[in-house]
Coordinates of C-alpha atoms and ligand atoms in Angstrom, one line a residue:
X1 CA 100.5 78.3 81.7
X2 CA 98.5 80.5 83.5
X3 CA 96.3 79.9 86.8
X4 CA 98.6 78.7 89.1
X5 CA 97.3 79.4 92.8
X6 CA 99.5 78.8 95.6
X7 CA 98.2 78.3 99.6
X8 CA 99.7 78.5 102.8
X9 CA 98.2 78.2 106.7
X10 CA 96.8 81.7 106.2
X11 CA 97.5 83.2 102.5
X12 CA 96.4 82.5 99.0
X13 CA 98.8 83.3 95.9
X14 CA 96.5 83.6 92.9
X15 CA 96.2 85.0 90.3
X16 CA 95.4 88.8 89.3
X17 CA 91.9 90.1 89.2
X18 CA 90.7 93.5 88.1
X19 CA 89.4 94.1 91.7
X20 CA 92.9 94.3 92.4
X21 CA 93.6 97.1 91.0
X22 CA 92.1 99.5 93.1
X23 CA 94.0 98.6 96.2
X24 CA 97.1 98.2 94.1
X25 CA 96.9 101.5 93.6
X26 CA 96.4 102.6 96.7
X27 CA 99.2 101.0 98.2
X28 CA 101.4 102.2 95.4
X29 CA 100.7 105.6 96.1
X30 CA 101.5 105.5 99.9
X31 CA 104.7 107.1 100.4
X32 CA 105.9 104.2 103.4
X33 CA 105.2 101.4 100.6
X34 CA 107.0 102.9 98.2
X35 CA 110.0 104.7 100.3
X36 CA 112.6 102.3 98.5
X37 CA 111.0 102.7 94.9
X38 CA 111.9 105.3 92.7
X39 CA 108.5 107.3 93.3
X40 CA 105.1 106.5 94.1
X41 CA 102.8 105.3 91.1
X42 CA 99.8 107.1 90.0
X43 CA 96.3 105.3 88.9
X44 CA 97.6 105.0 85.3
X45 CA 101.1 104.0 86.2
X46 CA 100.1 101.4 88.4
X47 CA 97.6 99.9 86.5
X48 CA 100.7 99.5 83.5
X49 CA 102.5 97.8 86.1
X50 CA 99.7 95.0 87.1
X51 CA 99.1 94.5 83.2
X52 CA 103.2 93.6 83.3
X53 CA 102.6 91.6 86.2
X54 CA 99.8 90.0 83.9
X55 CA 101.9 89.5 81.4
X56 CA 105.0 87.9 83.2
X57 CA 102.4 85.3 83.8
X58 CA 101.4 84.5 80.6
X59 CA 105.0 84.5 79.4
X60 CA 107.0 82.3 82.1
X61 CA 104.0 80.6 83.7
X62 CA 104.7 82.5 87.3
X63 CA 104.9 85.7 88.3
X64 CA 104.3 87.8 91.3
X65 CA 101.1 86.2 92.5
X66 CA 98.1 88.7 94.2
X67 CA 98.0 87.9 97.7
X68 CA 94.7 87.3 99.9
X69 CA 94.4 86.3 103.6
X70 CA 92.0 83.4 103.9
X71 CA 89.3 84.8 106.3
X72 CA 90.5 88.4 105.5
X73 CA 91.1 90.9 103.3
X74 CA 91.0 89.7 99.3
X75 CA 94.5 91.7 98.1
X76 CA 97.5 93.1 100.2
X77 CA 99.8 93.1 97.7
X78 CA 101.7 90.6 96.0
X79 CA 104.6 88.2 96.1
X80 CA 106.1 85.9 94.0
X81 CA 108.9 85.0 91.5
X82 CA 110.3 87.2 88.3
X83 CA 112.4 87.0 85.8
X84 CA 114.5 90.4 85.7
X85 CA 114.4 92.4 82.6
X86 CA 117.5 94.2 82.7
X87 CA 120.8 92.9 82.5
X88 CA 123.5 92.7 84.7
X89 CA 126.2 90.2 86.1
X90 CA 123.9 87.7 87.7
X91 CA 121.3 87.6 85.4
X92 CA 119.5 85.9 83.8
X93 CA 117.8 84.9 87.1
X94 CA 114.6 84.2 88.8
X95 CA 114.2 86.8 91.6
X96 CA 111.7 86.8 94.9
X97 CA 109.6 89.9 95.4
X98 CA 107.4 91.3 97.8
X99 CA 105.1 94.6 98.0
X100 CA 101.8 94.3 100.7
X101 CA 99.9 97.4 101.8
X102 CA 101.2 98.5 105.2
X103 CA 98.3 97.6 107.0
X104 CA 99.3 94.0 106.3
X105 CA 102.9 94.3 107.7
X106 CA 104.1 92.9 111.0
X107 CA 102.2 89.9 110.3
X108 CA 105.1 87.7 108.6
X109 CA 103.0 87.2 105.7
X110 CA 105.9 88.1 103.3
X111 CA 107.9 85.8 104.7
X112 CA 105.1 83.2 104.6
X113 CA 104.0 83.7 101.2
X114 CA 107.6 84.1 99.6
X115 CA 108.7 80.7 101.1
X116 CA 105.9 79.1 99.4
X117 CA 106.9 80.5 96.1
X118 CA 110.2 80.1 96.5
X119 CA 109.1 76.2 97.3
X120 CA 107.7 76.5 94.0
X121 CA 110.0 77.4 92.2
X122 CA 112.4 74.7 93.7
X123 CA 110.2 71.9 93.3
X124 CA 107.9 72.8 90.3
X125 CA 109.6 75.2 88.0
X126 CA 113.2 72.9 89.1
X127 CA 115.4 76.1 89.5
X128 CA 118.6 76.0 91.5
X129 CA 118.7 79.3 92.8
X130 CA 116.6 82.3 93.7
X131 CA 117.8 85.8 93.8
X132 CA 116.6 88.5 95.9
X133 CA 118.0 92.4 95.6
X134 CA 117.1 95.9 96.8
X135 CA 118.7 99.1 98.7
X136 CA 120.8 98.4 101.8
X137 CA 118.5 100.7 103.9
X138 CA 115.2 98.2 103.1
X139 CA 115.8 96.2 106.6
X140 CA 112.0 95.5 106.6
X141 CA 112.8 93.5 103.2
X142 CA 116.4 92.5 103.7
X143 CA 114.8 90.8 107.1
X144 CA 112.3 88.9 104.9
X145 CA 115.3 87.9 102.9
X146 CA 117.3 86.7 105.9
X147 CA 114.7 84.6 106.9
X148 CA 114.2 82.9 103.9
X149 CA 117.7 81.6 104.7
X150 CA 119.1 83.8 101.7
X151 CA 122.9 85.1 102.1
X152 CA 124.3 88.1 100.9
X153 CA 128.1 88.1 100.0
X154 CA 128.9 91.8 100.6
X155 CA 131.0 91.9 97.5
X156 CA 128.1 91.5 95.0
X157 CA 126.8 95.2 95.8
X158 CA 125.5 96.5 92.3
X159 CA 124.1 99.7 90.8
X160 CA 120.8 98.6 89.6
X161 CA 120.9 99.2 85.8
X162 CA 117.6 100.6 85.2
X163 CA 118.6 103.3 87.0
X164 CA 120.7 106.4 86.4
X165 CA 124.0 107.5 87.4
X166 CA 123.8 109.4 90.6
X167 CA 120.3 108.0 91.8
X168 CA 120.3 107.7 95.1
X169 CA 118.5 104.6 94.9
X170 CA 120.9 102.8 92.4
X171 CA 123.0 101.0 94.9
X172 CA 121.5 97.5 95.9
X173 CA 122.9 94.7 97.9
X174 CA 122.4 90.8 96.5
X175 CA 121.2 88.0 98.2
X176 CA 120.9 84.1 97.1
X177 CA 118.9 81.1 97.9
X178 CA 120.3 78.0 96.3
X179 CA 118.1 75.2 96.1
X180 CA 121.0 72.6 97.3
X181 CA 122.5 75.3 100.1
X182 CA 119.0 75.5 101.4
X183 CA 119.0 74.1 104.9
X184 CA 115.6 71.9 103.8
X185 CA 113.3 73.9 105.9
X186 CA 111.9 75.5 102.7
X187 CA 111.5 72.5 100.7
X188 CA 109.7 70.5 103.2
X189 CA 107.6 73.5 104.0
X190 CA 105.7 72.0 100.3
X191 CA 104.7 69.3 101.7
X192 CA 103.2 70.2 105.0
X193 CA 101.7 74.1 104.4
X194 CA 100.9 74.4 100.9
X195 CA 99.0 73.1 97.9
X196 CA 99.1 74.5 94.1
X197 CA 96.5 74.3 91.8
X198 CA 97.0 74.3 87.9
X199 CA 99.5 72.8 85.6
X200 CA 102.7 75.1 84.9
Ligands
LIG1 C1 109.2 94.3 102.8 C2 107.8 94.0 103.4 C3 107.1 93.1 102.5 C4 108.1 93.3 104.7 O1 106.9 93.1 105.4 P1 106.9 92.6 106.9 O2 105.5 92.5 107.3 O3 107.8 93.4 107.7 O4 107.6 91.2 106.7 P2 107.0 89.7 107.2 O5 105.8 89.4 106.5 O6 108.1 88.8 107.0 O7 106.7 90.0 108.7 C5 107.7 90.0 109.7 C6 107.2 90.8 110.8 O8 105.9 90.3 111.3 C7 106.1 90.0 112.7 N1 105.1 88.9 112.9 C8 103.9 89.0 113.6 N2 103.2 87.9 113.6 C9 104.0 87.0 112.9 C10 103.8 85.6 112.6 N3 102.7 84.9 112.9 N4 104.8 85.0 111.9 C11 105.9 85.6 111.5 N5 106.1 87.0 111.8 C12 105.2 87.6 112.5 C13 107.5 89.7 112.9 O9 107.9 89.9 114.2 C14 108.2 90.7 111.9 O10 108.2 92.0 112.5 P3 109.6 92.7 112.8 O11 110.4 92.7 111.5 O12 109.2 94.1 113.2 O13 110.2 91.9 113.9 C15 107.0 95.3 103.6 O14 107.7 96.1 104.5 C16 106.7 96.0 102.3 O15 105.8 95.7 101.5 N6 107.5 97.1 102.0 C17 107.3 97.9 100.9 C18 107.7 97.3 99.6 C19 109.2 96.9 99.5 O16 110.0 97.7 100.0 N7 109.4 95.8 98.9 C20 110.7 95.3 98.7 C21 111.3 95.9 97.6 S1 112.9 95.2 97.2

């Protein structure tokens, strides 16, 4: 199930490498990346968190793909789908997730990349809906989010459960994609911008 690669105009999804590691860890450590996150990763930490990543992929099939600009640099960052491992009152679910170094930011390729795998997950993987959650002061991502034509009922606020009482990152705001609410744009986005490559 492994070796899915996903492409778009600019952008491959591929899978991990260990080259990635390095830069993985350099953009976990940088306090603006990881301003929303619970704390900044070291070397060891992050590392445990690509072999996860690596091992979401040989478990579902998909995962939170390495991203490369075509032409450009080879990783800044990934995005892609997960499956949550907590539990809570809209799970299980498939969410879409998004972390690039900042010197890729301002360039719409979250937005790019996460419409491909939510295109994916659509058509391929035949889910109906796509989740997306994080802290009500993330604009930069709640943006991404809005432009992925996800909505976010302001009644499903929840305290993320993998965090403690009183953490003043536990409150997060919900959003949802639904593959037959989805105005089209997203779907049709498969068949002009992108290609996959492997068998899921
Ligand atoms: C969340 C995150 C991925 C968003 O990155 P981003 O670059 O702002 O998002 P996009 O890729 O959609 O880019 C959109 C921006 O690129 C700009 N842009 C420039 N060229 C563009 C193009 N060709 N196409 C589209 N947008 C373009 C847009 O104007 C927009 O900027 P703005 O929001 O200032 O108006 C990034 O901030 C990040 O990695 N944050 C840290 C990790 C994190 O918080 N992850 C989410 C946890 S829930």
């Amino acid at each position: 199930m492994s070796g899915i690669e996903l492409h778009t105009e600019r952008l491959i999804l591929r899978e991990w490498r260990d080259a990635d590691l390095q830069p993985f860890s350099a953009l976990n450590a940088d306090s603006e990346v990881m301003r929303f996150m619970p704390r900044q990763l070291s070397r060891e930490e992050s590392d445990d968190r690509a072999r996860r990543i690596r091992d979401h992929f040989k478990q579902h099939g998909f995962g939170l793909w390495a991203v490369e600009v075509r032409d450009g640099q080879p990783f800044v960052g990934f995005v892609g789908l997960s499956v949550p491992r907590f539990e809570t009152d809209f799970t299980p679910c498939v969410e879409v997730g998004w972390r690039l170094a900042r010197s890729a930011w301002g360039n719409g390729y979250a937005t790019e990349a996460a419409k491909r795998a939510v295109t994916f997950g659509f058509n391929e993987l035949g889910l109906t809906e796509v989740v997306s959650y994080t802290v009500p002061e993330n604009l930069r991502s709640r943006r991404v989010m809005e432009r992925l034509g996800m909505t976010h009922d302001p009644s499903e606020k929840f305290d993320h459960p993998l965090l403690e009482e009183g953490h003043p990152l536990r409150r997060h705001v919900l959003y949802r994609l639904s593959r037959s609410s989805s105005d089209g744009s997203i779907l049709e986005s498969a068949a002009t911008d992108g290609t996959a490559k492997g068998t899921p």
